[in-house]
Coordinates of N, CA and C (backbone and C1' of nucleotides) in Angstrom, one line a residue:
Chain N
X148 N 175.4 110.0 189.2 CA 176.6 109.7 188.4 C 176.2 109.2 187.1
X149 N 177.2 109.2 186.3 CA 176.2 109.5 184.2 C 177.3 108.3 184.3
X150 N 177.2 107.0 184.0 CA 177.7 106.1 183.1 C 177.2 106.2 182.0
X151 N 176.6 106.6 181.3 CA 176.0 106.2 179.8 C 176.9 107.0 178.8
X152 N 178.1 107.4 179.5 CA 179.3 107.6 178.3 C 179.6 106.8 177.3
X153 N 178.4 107.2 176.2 CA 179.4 105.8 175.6 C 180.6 105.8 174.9
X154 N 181.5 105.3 174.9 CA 182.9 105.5 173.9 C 182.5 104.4 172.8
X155 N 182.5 105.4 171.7 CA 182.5 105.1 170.5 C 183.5 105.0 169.6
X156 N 183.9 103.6 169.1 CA 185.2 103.2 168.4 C 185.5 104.2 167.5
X157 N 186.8 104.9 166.9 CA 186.7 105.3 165.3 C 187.0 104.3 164.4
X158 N 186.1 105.2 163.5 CA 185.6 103.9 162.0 C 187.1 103.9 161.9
X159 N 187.3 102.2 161.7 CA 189.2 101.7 161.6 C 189.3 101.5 159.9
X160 N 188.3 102.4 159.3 CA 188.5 102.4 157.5 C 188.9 104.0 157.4
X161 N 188.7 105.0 158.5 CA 189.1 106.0 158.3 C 190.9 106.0 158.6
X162 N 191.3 107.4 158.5 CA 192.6 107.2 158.9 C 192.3 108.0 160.3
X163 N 193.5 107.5 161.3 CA 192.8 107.7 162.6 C 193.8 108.8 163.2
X164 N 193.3 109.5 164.1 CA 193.8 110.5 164.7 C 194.8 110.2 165.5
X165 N 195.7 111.2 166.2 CA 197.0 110.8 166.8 C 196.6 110.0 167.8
X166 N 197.4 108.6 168.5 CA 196.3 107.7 169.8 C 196.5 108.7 171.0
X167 N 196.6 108.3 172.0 CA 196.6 108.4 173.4 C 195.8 109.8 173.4
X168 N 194.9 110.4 172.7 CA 194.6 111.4 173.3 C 194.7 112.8 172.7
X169 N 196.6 112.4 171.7 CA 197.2 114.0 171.4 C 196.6 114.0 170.6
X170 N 196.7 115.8 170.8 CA 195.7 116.5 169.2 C 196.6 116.6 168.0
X171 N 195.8 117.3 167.3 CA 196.8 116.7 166.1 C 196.4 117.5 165.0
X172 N 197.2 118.5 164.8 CA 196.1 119.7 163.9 C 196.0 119.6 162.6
X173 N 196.3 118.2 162.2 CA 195.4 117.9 160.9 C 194.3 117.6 161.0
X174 N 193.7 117.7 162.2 CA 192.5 116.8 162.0 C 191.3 117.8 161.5
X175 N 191.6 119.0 160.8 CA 190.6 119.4 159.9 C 190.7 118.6 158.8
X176 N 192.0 117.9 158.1 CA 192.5 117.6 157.0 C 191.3 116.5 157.2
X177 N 191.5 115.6 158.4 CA 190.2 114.1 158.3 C 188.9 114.6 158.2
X178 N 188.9 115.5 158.5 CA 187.4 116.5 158.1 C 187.0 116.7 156.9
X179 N 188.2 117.2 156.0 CA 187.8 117.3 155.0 C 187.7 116.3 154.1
X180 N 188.7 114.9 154.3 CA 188.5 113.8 153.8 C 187.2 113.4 153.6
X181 N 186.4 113.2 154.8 CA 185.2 113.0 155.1 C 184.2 113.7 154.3
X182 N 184.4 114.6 154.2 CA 183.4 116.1 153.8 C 182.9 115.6 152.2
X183 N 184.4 115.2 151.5 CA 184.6 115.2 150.3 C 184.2 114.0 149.3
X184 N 183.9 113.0 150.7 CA 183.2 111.5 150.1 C 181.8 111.5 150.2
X185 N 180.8 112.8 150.8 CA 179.4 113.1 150.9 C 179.2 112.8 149.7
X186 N 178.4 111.7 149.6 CA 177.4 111.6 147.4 C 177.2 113.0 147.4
X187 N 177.0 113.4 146.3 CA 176.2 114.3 145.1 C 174.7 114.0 145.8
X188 N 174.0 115.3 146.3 CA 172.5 115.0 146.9 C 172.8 114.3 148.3
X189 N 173.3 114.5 148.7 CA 173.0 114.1 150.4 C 173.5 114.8 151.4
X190 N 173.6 114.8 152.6 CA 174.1 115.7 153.6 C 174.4 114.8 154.8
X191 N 175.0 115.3 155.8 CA 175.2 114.3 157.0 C 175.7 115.6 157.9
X192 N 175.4 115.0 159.0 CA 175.8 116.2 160.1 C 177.1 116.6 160.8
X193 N 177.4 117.1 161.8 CA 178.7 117.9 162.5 C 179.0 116.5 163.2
X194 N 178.0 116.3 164.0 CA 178.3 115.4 164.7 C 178.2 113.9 164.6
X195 N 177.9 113.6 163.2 CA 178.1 112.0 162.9 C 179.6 112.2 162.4
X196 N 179.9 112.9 161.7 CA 181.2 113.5 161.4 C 182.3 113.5 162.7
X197 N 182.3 114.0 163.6 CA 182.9 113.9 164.8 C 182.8 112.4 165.4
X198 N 181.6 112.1 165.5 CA 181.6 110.5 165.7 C 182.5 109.3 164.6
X199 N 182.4 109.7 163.5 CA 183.0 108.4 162.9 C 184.6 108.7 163.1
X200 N 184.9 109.8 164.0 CA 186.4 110.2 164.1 C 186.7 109.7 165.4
X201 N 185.7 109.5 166.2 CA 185.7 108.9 167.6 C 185.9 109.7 168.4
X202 N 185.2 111.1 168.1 CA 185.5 111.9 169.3 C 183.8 112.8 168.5
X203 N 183.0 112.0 169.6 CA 181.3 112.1 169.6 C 180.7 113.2 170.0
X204 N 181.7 113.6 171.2 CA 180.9 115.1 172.0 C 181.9 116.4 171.2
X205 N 182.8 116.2 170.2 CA 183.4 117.6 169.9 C 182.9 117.8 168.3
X206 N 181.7 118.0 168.1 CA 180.6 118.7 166.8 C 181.4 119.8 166.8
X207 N 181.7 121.1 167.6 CA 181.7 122.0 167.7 C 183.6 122.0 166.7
X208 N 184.3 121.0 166.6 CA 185.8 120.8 166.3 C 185.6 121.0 164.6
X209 N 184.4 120.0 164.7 CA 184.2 119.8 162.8 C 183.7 121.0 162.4
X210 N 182.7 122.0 163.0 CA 182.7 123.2 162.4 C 183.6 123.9 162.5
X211 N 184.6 123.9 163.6 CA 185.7 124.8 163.7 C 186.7 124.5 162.3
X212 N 186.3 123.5 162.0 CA 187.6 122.9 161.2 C 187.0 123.1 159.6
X213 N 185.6 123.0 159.5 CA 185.0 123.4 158.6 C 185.1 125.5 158.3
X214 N 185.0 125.7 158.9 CA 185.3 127.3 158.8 C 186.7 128.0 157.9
X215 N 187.0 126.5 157.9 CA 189.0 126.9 157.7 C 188.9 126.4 156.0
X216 N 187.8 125.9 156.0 CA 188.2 124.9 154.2 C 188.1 125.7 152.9
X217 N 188.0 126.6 153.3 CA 188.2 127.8 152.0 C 189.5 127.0 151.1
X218 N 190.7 127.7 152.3 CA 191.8 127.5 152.0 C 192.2 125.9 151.6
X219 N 191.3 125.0 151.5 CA 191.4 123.6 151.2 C 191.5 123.3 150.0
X220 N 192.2 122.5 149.5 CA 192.2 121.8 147.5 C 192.4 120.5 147.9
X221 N 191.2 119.6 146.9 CA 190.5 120.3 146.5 C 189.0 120.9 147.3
X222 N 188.2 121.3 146.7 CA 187.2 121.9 147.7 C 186.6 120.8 148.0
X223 N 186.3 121.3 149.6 CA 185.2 120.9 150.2 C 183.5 120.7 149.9
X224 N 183.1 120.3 149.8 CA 181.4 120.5 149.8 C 180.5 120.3 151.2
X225 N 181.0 122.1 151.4 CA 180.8 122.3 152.8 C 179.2 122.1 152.8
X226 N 178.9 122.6 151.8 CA 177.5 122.7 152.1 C 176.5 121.0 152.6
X227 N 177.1 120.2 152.4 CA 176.3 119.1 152.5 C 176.5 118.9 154.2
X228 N 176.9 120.1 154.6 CA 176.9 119.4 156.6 C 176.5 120.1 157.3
X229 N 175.0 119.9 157.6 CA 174.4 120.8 158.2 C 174.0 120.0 160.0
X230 N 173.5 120.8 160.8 CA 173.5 120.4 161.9 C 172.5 119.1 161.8
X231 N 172.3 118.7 163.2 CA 171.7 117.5 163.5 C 170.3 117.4 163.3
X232 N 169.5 118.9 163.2 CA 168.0 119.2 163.1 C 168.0 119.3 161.3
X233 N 169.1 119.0 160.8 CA 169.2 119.4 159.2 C 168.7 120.9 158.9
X234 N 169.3 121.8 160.1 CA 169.5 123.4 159.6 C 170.6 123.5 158.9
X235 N 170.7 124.6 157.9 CA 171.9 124.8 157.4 C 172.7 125.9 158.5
X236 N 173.4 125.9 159.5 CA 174.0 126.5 160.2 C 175.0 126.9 160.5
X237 N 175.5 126.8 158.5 CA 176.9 127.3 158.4 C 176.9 128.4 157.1
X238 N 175.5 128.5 157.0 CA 175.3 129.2 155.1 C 176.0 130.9 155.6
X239 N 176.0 131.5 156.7 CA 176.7 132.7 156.6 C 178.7 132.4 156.4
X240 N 179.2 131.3 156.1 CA 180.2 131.5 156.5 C 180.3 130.9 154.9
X241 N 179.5 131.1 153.6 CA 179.9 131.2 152.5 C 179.7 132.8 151.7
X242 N 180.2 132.7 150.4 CA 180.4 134.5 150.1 C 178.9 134.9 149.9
X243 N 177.8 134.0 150.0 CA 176.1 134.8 150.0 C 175.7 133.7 151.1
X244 N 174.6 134.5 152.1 CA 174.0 133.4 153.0 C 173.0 132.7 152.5
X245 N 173.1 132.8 151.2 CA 172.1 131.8 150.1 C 172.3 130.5 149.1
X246 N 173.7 131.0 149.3 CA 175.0 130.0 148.4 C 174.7 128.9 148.8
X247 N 174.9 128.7 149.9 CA 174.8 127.2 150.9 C 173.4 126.7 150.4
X248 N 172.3 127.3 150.4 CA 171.3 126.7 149.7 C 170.8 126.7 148.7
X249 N 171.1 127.3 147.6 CA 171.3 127.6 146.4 C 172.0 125.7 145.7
X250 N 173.0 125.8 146.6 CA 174.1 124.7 146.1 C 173.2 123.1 146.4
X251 N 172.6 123.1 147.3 CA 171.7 121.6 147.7 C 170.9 122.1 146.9
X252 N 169.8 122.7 146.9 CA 168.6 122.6 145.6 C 169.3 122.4 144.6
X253 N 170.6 122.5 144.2 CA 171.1 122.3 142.9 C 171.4 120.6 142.7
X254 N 171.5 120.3 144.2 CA 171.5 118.8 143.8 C 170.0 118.3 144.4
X255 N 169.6 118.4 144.1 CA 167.8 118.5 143.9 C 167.5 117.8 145.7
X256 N 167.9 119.1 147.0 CA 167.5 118.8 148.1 C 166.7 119.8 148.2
X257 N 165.5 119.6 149.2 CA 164.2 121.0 149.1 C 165.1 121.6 150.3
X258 N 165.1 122.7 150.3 CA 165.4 123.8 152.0 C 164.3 124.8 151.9
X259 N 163.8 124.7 153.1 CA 162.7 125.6 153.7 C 162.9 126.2 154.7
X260 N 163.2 127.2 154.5 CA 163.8 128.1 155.9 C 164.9 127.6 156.7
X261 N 165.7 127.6 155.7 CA 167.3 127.1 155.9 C 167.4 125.5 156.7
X262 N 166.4 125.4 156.2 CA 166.2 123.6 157.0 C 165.9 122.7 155.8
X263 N 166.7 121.3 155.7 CA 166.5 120.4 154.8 C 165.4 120.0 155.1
X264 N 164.3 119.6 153.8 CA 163.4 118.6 153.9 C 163.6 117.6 153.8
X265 N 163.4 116.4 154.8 CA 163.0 114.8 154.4 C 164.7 114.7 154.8
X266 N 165.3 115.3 155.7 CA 166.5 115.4 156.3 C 166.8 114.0 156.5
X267 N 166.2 112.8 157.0 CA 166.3 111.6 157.6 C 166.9 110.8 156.6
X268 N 166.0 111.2 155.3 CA 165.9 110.3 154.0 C 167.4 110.4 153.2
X269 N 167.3 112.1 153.6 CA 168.9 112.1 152.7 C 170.3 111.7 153.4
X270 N 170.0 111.6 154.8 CA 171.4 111.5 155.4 C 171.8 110.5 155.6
X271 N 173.3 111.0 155.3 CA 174.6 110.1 154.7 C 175.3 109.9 156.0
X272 N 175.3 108.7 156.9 CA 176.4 108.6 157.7 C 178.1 108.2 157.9
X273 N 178.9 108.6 157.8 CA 180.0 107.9 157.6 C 180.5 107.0 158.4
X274 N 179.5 106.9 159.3 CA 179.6 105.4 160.3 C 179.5 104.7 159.8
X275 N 178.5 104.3 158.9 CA 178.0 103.3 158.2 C 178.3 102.9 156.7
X276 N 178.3 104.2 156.4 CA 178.0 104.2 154.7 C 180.0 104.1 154.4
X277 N 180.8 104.6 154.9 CA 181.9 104.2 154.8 C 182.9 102.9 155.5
Chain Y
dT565 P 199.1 129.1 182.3 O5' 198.2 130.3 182.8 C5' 198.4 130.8 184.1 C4' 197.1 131.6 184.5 C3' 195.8 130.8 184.4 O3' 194.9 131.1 185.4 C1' 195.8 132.7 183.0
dC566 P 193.5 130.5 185.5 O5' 192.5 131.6 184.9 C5' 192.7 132.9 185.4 C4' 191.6 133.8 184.8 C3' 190.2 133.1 184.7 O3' 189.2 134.0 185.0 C1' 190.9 133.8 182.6
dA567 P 187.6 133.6 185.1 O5' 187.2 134.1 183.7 C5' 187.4 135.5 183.3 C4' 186.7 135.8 182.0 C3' 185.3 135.1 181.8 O3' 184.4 136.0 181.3 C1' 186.8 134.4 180.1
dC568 P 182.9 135.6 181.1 O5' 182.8 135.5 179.5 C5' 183.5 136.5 178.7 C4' 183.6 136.1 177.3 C3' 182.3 135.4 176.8 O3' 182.0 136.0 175.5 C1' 184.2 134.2 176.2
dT569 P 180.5 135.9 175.0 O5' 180.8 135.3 173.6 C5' 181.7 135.9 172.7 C4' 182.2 134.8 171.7 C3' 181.1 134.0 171.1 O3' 181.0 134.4 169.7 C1' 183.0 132.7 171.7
dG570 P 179.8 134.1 168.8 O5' 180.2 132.6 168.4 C5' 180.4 132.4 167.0 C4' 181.2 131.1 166.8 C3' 180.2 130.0 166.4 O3' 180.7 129.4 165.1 C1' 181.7 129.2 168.1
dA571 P 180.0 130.4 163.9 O5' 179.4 129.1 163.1 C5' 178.1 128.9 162.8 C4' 177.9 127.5 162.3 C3' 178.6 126.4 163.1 O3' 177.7 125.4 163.3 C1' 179.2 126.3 160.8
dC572 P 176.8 125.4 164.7 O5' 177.2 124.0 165.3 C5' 177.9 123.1 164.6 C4' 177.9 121.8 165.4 C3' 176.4 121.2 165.5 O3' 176.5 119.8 165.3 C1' 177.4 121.6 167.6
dC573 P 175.1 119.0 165.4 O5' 175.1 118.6 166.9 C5' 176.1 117.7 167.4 C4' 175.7 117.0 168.7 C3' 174.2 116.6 168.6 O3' 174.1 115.3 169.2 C1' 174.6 118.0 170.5
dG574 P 172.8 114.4 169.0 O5' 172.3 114.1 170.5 C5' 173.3 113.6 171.4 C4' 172.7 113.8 172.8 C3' 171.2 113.4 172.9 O3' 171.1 112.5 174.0 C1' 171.5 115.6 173.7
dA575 P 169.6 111.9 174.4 O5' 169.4 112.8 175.7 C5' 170.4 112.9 176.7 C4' 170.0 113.8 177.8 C3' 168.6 113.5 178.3 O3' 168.5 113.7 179.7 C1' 168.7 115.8 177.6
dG576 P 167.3 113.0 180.5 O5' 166.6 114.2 181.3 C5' 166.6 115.5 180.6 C4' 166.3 116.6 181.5 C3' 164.9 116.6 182.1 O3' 164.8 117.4 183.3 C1' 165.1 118.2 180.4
dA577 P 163.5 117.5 184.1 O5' 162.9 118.9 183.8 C5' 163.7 120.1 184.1 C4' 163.0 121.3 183.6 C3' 161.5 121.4 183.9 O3' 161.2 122.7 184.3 C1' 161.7 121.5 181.6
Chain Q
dA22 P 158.7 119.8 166.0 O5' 157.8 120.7 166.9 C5' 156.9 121.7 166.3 C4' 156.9 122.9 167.2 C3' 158.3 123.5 167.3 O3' 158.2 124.9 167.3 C1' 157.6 122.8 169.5
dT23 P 159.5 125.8 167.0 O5' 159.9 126.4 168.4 C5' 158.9 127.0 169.2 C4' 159.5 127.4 170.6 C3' 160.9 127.9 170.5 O3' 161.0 129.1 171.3 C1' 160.8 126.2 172.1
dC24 P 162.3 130.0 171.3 O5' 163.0 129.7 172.7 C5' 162.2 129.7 173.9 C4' 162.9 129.2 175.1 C3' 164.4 129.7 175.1 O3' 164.7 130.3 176.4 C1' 164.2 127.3 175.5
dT25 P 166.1 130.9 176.7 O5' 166.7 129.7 177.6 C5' 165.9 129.1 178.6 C4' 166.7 128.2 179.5 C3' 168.2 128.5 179.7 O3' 168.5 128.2 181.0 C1' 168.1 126.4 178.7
dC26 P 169.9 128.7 181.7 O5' 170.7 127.3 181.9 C5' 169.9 126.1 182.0 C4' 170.8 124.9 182.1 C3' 172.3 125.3 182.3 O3' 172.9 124.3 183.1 C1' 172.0 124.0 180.3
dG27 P 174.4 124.6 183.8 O5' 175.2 123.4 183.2 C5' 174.7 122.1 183.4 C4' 175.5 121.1 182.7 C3' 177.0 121.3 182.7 O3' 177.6 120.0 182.8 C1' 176.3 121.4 180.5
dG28 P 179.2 119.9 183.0 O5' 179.6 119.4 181.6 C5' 179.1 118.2 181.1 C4' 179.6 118.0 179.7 C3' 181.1 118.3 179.5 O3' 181.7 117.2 178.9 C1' 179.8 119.4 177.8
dC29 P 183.4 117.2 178.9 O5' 183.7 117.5 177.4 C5' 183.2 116.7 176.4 C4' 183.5 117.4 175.0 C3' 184.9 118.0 174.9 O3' 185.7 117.1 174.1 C1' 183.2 119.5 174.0
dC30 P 187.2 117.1 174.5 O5' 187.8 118.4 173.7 C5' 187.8 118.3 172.3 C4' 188.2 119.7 171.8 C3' 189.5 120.2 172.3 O3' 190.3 120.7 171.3 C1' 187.9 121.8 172.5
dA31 P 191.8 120.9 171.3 O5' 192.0 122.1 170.3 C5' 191.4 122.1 169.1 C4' 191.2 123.5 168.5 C3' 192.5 124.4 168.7 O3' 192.6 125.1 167.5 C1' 190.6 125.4 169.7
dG32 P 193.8 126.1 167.3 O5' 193.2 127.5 167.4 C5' 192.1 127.9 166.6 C4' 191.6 129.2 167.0 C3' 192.6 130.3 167.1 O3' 192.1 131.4 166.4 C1' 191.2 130.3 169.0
dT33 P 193.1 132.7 166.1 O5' 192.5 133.8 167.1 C5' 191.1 134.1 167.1 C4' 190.8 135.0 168.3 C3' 191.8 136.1 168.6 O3' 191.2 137.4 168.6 C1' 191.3 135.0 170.6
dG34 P 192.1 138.8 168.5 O5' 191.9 139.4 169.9 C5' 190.6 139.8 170.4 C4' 190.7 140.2 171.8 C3' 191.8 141.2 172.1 O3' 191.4 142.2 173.1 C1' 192.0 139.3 173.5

DNA sequence: TCACTGACCGAGA
DNA sequence: ATCTCGGCCAGTG
């Protein structure tokens, strides 16, 4: 039996998702809130992103919800959220699968084979950092 | 309703 | 380092 569930508070500086449970289909909107306070030069992942929303095991929600931010104003800076290995694992879901890394070397991050260098150094958590 | 898919993640083998 | 598996939850046919 797995006790090592751990439940993880949401950051009470964010705005917080519907309680008891219900979903709540803005919660791409706190996605992008999130997305939009990443510095200039840094990245953070799916699932610190899911975590500072308090819901730790659904990474897979923030990219769902990230797929949608086209239609978002103002834009997103999708590109700064890459998985947990700092792959970029969302660069085909911009209009070149190069864009996405095109756009971090523009804020002077190295990618080598669609993977950030020194990933550790650059990441931004919003557990902490907000 | 069921089954499968995803810009994911952590643990194990 | 690479691969597989179970878990997460919304959308799709």
């Amino acid at each position: 039996m797995k006790e090592n569930r751990k439940i993880k508070t949401p950051n009470s500086k964010l705005p917080s998702i519907t309680p008891s449970g219900k979903k709540d289909h803005n919660f791409s909107q706190l996605v992008f809130e999130i997305v939009r306070q990443i510095p200039k030069g840094r990245v953070t992942s799916y699932g610190a992103i899911a975590q500072s929303l308090g819901m730790e095991k659904s990474a897979r929600m923030v990219g769902w919800a990230l797929s949608n931010c086209s239609n978002a104003a103002p834009k997103v800076p999708a590109h700064r959220v890459v998985n947990s290995s700092g792959v970029l694992s969302g660069r085909h879901a911009f209009k070149t699968p190069t864009l996405m890394q095109e756009l971090l070397e523009k804020e002077g991050i190295v990618v080598k084979n669609n993977k950030v260098i020194h990933f550790k150094k650059y990441f931004w958590d919003p557990m902490e950092e907000l």
